[in-house]
mmCIF file of C-alpha atoms and ligand atoms in Angstrom:
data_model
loop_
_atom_site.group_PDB
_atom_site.id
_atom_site.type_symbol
_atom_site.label_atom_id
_atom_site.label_comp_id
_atom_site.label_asym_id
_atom_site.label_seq_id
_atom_site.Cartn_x
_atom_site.Cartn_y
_atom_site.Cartn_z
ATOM 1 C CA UNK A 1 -19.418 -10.165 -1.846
ATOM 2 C CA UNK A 2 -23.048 -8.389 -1.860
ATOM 3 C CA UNK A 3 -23.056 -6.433 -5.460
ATOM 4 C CA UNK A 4 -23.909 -2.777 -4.159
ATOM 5 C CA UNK A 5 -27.426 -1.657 -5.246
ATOM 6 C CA UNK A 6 -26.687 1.872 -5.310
ATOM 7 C CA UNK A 7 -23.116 3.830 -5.849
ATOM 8 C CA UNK A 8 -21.194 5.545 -3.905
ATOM 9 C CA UNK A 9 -17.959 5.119 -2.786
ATOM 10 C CA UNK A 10 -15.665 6.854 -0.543
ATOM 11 C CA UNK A 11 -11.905 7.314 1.353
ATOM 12 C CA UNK A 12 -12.158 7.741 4.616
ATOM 13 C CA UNK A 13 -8.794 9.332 6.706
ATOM 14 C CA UNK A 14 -7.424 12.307 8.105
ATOM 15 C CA UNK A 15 -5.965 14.450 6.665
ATOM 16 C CA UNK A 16 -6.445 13.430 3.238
ATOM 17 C CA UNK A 17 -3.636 15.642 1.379
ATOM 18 C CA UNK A 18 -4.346 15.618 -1.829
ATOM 19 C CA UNK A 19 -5.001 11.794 -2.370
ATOM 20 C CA UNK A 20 -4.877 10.790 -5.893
ATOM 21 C CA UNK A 21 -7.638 7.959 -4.996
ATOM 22 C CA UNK A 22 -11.011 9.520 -6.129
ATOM 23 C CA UNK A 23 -8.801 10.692 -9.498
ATOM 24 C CA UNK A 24 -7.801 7.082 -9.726
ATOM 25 C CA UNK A 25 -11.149 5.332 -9.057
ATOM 26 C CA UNK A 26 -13.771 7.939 -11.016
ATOM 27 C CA UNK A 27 -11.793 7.102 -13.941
ATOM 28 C CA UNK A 28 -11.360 3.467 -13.796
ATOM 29 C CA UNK A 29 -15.397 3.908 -12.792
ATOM 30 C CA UNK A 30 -16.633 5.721 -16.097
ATOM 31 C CA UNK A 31 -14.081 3.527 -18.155
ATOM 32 C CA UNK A 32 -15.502 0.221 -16.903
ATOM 33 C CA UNK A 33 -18.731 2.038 -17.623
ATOM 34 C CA UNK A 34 -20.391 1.549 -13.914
ATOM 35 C CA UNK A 35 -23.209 4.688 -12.557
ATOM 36 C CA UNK A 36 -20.602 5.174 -9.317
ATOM 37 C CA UNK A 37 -18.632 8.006 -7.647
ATOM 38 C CA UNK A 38 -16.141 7.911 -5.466
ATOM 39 C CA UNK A 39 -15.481 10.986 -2.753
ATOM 40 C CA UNK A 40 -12.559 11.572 -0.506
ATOM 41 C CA UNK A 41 -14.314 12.220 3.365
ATOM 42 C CA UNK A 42 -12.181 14.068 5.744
ATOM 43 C CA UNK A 43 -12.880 11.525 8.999
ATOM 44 C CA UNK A 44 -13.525 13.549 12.319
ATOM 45 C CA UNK A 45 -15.320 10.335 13.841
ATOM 46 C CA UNK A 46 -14.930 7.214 12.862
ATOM 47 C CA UNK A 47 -17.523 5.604 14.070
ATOM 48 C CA UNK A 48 -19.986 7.958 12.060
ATOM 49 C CA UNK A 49 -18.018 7.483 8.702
ATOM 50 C CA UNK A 50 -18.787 3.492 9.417
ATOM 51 C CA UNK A 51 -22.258 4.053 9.672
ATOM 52 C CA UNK A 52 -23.025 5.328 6.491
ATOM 53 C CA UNK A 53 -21.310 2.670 5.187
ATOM 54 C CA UNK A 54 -23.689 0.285 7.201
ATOM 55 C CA UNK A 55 -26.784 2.089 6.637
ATOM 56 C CA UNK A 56 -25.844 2.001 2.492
ATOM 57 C CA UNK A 57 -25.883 5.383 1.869
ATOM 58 C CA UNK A 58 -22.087 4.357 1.160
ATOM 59 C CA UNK A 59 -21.442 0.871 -0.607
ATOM 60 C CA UNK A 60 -17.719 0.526 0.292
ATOM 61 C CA UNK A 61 -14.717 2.571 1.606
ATOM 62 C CA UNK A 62 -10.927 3.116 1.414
ATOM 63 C CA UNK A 63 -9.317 3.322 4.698
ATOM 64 C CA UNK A 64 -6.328 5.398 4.857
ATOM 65 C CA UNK A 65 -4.119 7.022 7.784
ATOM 66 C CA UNK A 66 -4.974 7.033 10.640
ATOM 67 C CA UNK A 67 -7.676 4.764 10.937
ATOM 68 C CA UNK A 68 -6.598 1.081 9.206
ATOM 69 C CA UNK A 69 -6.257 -0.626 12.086
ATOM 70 C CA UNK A 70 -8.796 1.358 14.167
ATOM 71 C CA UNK A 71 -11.473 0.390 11.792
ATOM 72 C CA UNK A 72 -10.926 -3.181 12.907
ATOM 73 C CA UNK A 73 -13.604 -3.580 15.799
ATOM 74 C CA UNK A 74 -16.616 -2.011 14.090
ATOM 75 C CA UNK A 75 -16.204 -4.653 11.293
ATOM 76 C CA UNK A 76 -18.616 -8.119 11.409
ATOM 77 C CA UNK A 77 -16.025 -9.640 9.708
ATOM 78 C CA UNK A 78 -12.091 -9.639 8.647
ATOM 79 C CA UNK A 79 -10.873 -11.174 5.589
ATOM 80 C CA UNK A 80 -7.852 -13.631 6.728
ATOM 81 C CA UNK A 81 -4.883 -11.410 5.312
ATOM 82 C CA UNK A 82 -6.181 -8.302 6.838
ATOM 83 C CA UNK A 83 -6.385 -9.815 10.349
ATOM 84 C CA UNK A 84 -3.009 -11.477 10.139
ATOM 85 C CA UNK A 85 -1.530 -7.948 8.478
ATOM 86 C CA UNK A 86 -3.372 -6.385 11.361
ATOM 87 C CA UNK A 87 -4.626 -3.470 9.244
ATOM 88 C CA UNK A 88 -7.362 -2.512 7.035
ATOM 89 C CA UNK A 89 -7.392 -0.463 4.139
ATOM 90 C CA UNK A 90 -10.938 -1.601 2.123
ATOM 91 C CA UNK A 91 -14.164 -2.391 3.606
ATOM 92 C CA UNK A 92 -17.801 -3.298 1.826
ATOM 93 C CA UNK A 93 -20.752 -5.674 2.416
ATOM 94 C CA UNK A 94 -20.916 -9.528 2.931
ATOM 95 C CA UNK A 95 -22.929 -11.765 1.481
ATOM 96 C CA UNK A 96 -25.237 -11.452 4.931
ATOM 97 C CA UNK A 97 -24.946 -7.249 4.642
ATOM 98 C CA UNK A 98 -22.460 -6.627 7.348
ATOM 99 C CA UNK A 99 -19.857 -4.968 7.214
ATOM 100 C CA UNK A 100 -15.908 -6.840 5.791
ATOM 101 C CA UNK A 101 -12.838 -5.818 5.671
ATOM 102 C CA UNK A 102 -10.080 -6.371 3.713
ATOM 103 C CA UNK A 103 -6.110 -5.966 3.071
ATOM 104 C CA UNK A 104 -5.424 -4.543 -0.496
ATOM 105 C CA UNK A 105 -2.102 -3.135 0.015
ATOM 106 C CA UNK A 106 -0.149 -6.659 0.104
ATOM 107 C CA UNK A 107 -1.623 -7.762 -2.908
ATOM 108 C CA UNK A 108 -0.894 -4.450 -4.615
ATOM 109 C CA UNK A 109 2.850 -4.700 -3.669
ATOM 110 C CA UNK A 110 3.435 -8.661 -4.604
ATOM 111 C CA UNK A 111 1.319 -7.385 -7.659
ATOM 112 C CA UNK A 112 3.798 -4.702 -8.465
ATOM 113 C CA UNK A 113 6.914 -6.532 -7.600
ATOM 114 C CA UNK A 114 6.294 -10.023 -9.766
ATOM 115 C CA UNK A 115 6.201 -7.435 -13.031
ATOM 116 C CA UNK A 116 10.032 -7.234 -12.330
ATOM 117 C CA UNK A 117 11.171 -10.429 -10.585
ATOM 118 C CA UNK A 118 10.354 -13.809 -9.240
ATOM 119 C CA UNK A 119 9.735 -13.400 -5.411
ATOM 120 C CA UNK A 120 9.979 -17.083 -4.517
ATOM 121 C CA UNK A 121 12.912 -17.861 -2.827
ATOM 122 C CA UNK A 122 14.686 -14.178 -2.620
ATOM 123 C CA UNK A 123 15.572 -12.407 -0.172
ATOM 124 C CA UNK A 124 14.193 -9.284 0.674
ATOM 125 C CA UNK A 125 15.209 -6.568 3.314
ATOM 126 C CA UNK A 126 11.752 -4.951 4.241
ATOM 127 C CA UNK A 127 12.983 -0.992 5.604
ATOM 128 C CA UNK A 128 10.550 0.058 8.326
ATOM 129 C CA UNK A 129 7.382 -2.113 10.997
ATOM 130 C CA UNK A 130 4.908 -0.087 10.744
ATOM 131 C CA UNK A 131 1.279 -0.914 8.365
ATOM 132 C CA UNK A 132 3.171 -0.939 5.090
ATOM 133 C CA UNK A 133 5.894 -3.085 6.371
ATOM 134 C CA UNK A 134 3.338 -6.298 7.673
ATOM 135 C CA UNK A 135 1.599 -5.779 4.506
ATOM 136 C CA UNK A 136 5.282 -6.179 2.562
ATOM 137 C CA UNK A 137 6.074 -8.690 4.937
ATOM 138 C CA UNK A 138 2.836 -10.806 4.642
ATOM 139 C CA UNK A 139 2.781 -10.461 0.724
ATOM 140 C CA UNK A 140 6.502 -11.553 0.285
ATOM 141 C CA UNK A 141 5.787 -14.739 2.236
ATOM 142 C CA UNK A 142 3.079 -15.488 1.124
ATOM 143 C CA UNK A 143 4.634 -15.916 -2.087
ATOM 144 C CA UNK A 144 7.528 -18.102 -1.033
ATOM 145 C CA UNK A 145 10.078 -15.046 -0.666
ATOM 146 C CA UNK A 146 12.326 -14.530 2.263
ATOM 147 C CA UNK A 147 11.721 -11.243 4.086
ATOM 148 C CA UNK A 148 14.051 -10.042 6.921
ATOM 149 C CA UNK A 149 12.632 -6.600 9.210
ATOM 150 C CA UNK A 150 15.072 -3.422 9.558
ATOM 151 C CA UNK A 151 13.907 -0.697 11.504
ATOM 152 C CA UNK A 152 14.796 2.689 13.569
ATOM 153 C CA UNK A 153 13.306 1.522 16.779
ATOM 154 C CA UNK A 154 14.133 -2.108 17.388
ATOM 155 C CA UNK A 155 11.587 -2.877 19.987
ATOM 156 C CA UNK A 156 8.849 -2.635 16.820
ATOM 157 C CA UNK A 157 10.958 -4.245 14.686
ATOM 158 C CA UNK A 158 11.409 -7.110 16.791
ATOM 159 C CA UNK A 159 7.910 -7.668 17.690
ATOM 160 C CA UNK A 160 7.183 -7.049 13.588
ATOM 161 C CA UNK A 161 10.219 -9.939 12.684
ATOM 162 C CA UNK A 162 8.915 -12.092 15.526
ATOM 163 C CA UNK A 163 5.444 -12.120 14.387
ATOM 164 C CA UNK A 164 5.839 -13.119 11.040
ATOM 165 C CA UNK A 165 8.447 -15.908 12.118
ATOM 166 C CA UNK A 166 11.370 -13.663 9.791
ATOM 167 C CA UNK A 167 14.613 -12.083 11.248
ATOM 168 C CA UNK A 168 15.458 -9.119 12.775
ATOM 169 C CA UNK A 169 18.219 -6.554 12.403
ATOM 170 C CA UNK A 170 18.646 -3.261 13.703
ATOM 171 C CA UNK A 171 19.227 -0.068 11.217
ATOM 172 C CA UNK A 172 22.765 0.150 11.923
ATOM 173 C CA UNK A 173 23.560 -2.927 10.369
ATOM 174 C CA UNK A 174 22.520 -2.240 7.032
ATOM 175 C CA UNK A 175 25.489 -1.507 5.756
ATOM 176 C CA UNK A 176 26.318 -5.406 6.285
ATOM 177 C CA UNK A 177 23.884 -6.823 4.844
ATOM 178 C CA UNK A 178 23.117 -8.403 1.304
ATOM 179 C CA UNK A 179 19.489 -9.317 -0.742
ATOM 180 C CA UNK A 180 18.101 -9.474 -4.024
ATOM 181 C CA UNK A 181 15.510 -6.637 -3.068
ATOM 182 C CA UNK A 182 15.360 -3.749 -0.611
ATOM 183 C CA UNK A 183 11.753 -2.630 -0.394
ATOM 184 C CA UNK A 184 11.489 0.799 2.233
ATOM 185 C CA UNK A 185 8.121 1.210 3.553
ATOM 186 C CA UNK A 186 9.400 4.266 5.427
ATOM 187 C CA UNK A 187 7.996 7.539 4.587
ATOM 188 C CA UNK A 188 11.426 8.727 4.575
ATOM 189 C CA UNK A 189 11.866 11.419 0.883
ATOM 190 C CA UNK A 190 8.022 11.325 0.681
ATOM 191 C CA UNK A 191 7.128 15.167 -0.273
ATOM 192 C CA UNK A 192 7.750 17.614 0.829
ATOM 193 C CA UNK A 193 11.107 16.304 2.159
ATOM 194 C CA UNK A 194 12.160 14.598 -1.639
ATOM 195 C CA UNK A 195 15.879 15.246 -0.719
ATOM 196 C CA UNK A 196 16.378 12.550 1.675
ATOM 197 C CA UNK A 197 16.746 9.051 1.785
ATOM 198 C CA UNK A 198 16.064 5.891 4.481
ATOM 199 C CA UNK A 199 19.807 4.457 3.228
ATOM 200 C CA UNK A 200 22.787 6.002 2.006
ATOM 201 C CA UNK A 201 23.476 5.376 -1.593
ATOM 202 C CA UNK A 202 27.250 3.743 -0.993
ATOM 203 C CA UNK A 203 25.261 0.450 0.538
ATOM 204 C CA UNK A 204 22.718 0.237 -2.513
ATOM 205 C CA UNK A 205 25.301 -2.142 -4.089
ATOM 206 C CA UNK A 206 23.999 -4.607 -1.636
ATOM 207 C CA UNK A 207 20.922 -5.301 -3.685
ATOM 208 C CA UNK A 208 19.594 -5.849 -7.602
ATOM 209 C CA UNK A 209 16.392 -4.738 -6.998
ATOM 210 C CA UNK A 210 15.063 -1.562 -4.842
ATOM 211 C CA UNK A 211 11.657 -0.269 -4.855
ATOM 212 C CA UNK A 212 10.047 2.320 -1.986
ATOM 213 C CA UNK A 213 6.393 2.354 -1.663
ATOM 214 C CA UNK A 214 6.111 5.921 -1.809
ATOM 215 C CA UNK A 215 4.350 7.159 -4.311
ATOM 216 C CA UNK A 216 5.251 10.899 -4.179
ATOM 217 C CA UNK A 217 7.638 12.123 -5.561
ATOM 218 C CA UNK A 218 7.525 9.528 -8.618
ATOM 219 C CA UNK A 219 10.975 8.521 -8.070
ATOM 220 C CA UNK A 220 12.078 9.296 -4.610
ATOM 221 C CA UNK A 221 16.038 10.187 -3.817
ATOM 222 C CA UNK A 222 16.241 6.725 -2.656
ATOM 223 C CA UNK A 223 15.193 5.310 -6.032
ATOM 224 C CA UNK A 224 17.555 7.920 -8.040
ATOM 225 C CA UNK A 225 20.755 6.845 -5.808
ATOM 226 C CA UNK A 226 19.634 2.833 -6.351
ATOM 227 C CA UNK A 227 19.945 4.143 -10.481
ATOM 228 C CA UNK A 228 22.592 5.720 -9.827
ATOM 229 C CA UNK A 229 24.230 2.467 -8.269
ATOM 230 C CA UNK A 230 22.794 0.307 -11.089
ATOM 231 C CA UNK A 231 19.975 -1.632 -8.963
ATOM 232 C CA UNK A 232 16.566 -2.136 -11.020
ATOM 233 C CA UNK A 233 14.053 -0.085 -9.219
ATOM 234 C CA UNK A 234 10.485 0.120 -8.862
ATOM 235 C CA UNK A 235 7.871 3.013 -8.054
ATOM 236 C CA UNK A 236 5.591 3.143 -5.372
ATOM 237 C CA UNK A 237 2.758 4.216 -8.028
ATOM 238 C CA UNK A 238 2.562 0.473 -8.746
ATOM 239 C CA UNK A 239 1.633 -0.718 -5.747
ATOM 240 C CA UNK A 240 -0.647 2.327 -5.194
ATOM 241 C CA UNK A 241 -2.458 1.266 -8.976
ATOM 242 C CA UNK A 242 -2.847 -1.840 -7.886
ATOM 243 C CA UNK A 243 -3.969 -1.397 -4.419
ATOM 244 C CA UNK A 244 -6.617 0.228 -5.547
ATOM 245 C CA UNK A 245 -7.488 -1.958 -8.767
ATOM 246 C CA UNK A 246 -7.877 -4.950 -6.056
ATOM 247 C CA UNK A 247 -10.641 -2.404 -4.410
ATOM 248 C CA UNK A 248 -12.382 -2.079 -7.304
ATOM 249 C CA UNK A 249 -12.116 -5.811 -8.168
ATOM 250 C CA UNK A 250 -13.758 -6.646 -4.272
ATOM 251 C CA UNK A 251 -16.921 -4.135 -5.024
ATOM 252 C CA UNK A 252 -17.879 -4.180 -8.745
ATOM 253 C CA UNK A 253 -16.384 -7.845 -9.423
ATOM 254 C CA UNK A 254 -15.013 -6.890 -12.427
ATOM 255 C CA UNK A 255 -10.923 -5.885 -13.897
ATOM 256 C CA UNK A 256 -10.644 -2.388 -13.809
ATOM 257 C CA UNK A 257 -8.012 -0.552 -16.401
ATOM 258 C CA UNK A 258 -5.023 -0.846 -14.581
ATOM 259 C CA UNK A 259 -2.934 0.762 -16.997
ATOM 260 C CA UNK A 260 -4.887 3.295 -17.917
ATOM 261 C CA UNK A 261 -5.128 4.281 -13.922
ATOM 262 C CA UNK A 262 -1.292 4.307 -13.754
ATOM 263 C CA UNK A 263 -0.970 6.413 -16.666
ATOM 264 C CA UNK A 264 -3.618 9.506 -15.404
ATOM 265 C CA UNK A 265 -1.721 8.854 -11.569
ATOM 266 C CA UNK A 266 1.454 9.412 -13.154
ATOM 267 C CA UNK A 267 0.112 12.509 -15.423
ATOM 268 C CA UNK A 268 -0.971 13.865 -12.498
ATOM 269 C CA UNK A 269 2.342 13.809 -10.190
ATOM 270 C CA UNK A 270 3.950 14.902 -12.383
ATOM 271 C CA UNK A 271 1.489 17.988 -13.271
ATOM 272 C CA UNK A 272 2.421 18.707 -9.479
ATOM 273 C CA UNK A 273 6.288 18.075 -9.761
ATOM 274 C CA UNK A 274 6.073 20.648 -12.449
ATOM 275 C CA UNK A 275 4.553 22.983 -10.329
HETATM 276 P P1 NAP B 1 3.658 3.743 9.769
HETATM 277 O O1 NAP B 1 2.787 2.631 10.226
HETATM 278 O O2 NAP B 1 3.658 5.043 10.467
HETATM 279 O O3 NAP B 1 5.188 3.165 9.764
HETATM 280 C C1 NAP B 1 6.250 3.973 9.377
HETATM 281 C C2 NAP B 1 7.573 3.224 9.544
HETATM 282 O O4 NAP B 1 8.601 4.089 9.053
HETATM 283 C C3 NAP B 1 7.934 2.887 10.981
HETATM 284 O O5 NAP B 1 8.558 1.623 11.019
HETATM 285 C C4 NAP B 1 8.927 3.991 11.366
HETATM 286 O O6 NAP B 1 9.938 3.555 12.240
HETATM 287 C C5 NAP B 1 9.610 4.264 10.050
HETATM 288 N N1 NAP B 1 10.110 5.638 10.004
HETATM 289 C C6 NAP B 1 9.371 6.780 10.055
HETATM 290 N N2 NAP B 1 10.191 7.848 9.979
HETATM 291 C C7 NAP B 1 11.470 7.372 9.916
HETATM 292 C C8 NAP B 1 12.749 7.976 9.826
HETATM 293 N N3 NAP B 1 12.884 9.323 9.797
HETATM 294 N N4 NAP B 1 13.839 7.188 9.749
HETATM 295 C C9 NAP B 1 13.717 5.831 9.763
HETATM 296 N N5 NAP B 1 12.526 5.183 9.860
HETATM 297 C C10 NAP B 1 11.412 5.952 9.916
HETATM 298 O O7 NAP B 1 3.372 4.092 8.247
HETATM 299 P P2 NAP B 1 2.787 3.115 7.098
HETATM 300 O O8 NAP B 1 1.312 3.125 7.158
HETATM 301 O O9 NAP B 1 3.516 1.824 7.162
HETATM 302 O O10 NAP B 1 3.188 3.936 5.778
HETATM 303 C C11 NAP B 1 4.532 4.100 5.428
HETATM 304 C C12 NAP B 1 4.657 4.671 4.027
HETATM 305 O O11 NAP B 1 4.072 3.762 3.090
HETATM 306 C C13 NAP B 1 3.944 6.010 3.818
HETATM 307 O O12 NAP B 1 4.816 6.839 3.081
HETATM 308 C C14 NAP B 1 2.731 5.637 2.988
HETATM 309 O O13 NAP B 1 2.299 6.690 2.138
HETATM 310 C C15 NAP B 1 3.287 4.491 2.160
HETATM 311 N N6 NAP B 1 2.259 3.590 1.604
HETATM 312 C C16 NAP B 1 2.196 3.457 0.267
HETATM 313 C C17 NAP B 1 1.254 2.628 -0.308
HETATM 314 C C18 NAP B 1 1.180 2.495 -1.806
HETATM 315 O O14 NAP B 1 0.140 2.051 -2.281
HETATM 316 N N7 NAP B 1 2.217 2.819 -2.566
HETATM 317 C C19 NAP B 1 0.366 1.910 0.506
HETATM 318 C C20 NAP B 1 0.475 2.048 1.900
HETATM 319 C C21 NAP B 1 1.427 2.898 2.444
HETATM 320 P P3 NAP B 1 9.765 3.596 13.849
HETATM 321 O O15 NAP B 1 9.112 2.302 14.197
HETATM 322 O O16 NAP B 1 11.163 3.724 14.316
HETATM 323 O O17 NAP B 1 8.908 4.802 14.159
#
């Protein structure tokens, strides 16, 4: 990839909430020592986002909700596990200055996940179709584990399952089923409603390992019950960390300070449970 000549970075989506991101990235920046800011940009059009991003006045962007996959067709080119994913969530420069895309958030989960266990050969119930689920999906094959699709609606599911070549059941049937590791990519118990939860804790015993890719709250309701019922679980601010580690790796080609961008995310929510 092109090394940027000047330095500015940015997230592009709408609405941004309060995105822990530019927190995340200004602090891995001034650690790792690089001139570069990062700023969160509240998207009206996409289209005139992307050109800045062309022209250079930006060097590379984070693509959040709602615009991952719409970014897709104003891109010269898509990096192979973002096209099969079918969503985008980094882009930058090529080698030839246009304008490529990338997936970050499988390689942030698989990331995330292999600190706990072994994904070759499990079995893993993915909760949800939508972006996060292909990207769980994707990642989990990729490294040689066995993903199977649950969803609410089961025409998205199906299509999601078929896709990827992995089974298909509908969310009824949870109950029945067993795996190593349940992984909900729902944003079921995401703030403000932390009370609720995608499953109900008496069918938690059906797995060793639960993580939920939401990052806030912390530790969602789902991820107390799955303690509660003695499964191993794992926080969405892991995959979030390294999700956006892997964007800093693509633009600066260098390791950013993972840790210490886990520790000032985690600080922060926190701060805001707290509150
Ligand atoms: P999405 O494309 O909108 O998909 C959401 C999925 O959740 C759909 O399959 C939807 O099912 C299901 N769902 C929504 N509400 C539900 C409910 N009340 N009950 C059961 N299922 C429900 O969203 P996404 O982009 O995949 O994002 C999902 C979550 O992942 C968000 O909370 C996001 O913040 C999080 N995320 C985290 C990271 C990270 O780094 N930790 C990265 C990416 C995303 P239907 O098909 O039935 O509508």
């Amino acid at each position: 990839m092109k090394k940027p000549a000047a330095t500015l970075f940015a997230l592009f989506g709408n609405p941004l909430g309060h995105s822990l991101s530019p927190l995340m990235h200004n602090a891995a920046y001034k650690e790792m020592k690089i001139d570069a800011t990062y700023v969160p940009v509240c998207v009206e059009h996409l289209a005139d986002a992307i050109k800045q991003v062309q022209k250079g006045d930006i060097q590379g962007a984070s693509i959040t909700i709602p615009f991952k996959t719409e970014v897709i067709p104003y891109l010269d080119e898509v990096e192979r596990s973002a096209q099969r994913i079918g969503a985008v969530n980094t882009i930058g420069h090529n080698e030839k200055g246009g304008l490529i895309g990338y997936n970050t958030d499988w390689i942030g989960l698989v990331r995330d996940v292999e600190e706990s266990m072994e994904i070759r050969n499990k079995t893993f119930v993915i909760l949800g179709a939508g972006g996060a689920a292909r990207a769980a999906v994707f990642g989990i094959q990729q490294r040689g584990g066995k993903p199977l699709v649950i969803n609410r609606t089961p025409s998205r599911g199906e299509a999601t399952a078929r896709e990827f070549g992995c089974p298909f059941y509908p969310l009824s049937e949870i109950g029945n089923i067993r795996a190593d590791c349940l992984i909900n990519t729902t944003p079921v118990g995401m703030t403000p409603h932390t009370g609720t939860s995608p499953i109900e804790k008496k069918f938690l015993g059906n797995f060793r390992w639960v993580m939920d890719v939401i990052y806030n709250p912390v530790q969602t309701q789902l991820l107390k019950d799955a303690d509660e019922a003695g499964c191993t679980t794992l926080y969405g601010v892991g995959m979030f960390v390294h999700q956006g580690a892997e964007q800093i790796k693509l633009w600066m080609g260098m390791e950013p300070p993972r840790e210490l961008m886990k520790q000032l995310v985690l600080e922060k929510l926190s701060e805001d449970e707290g509150n």
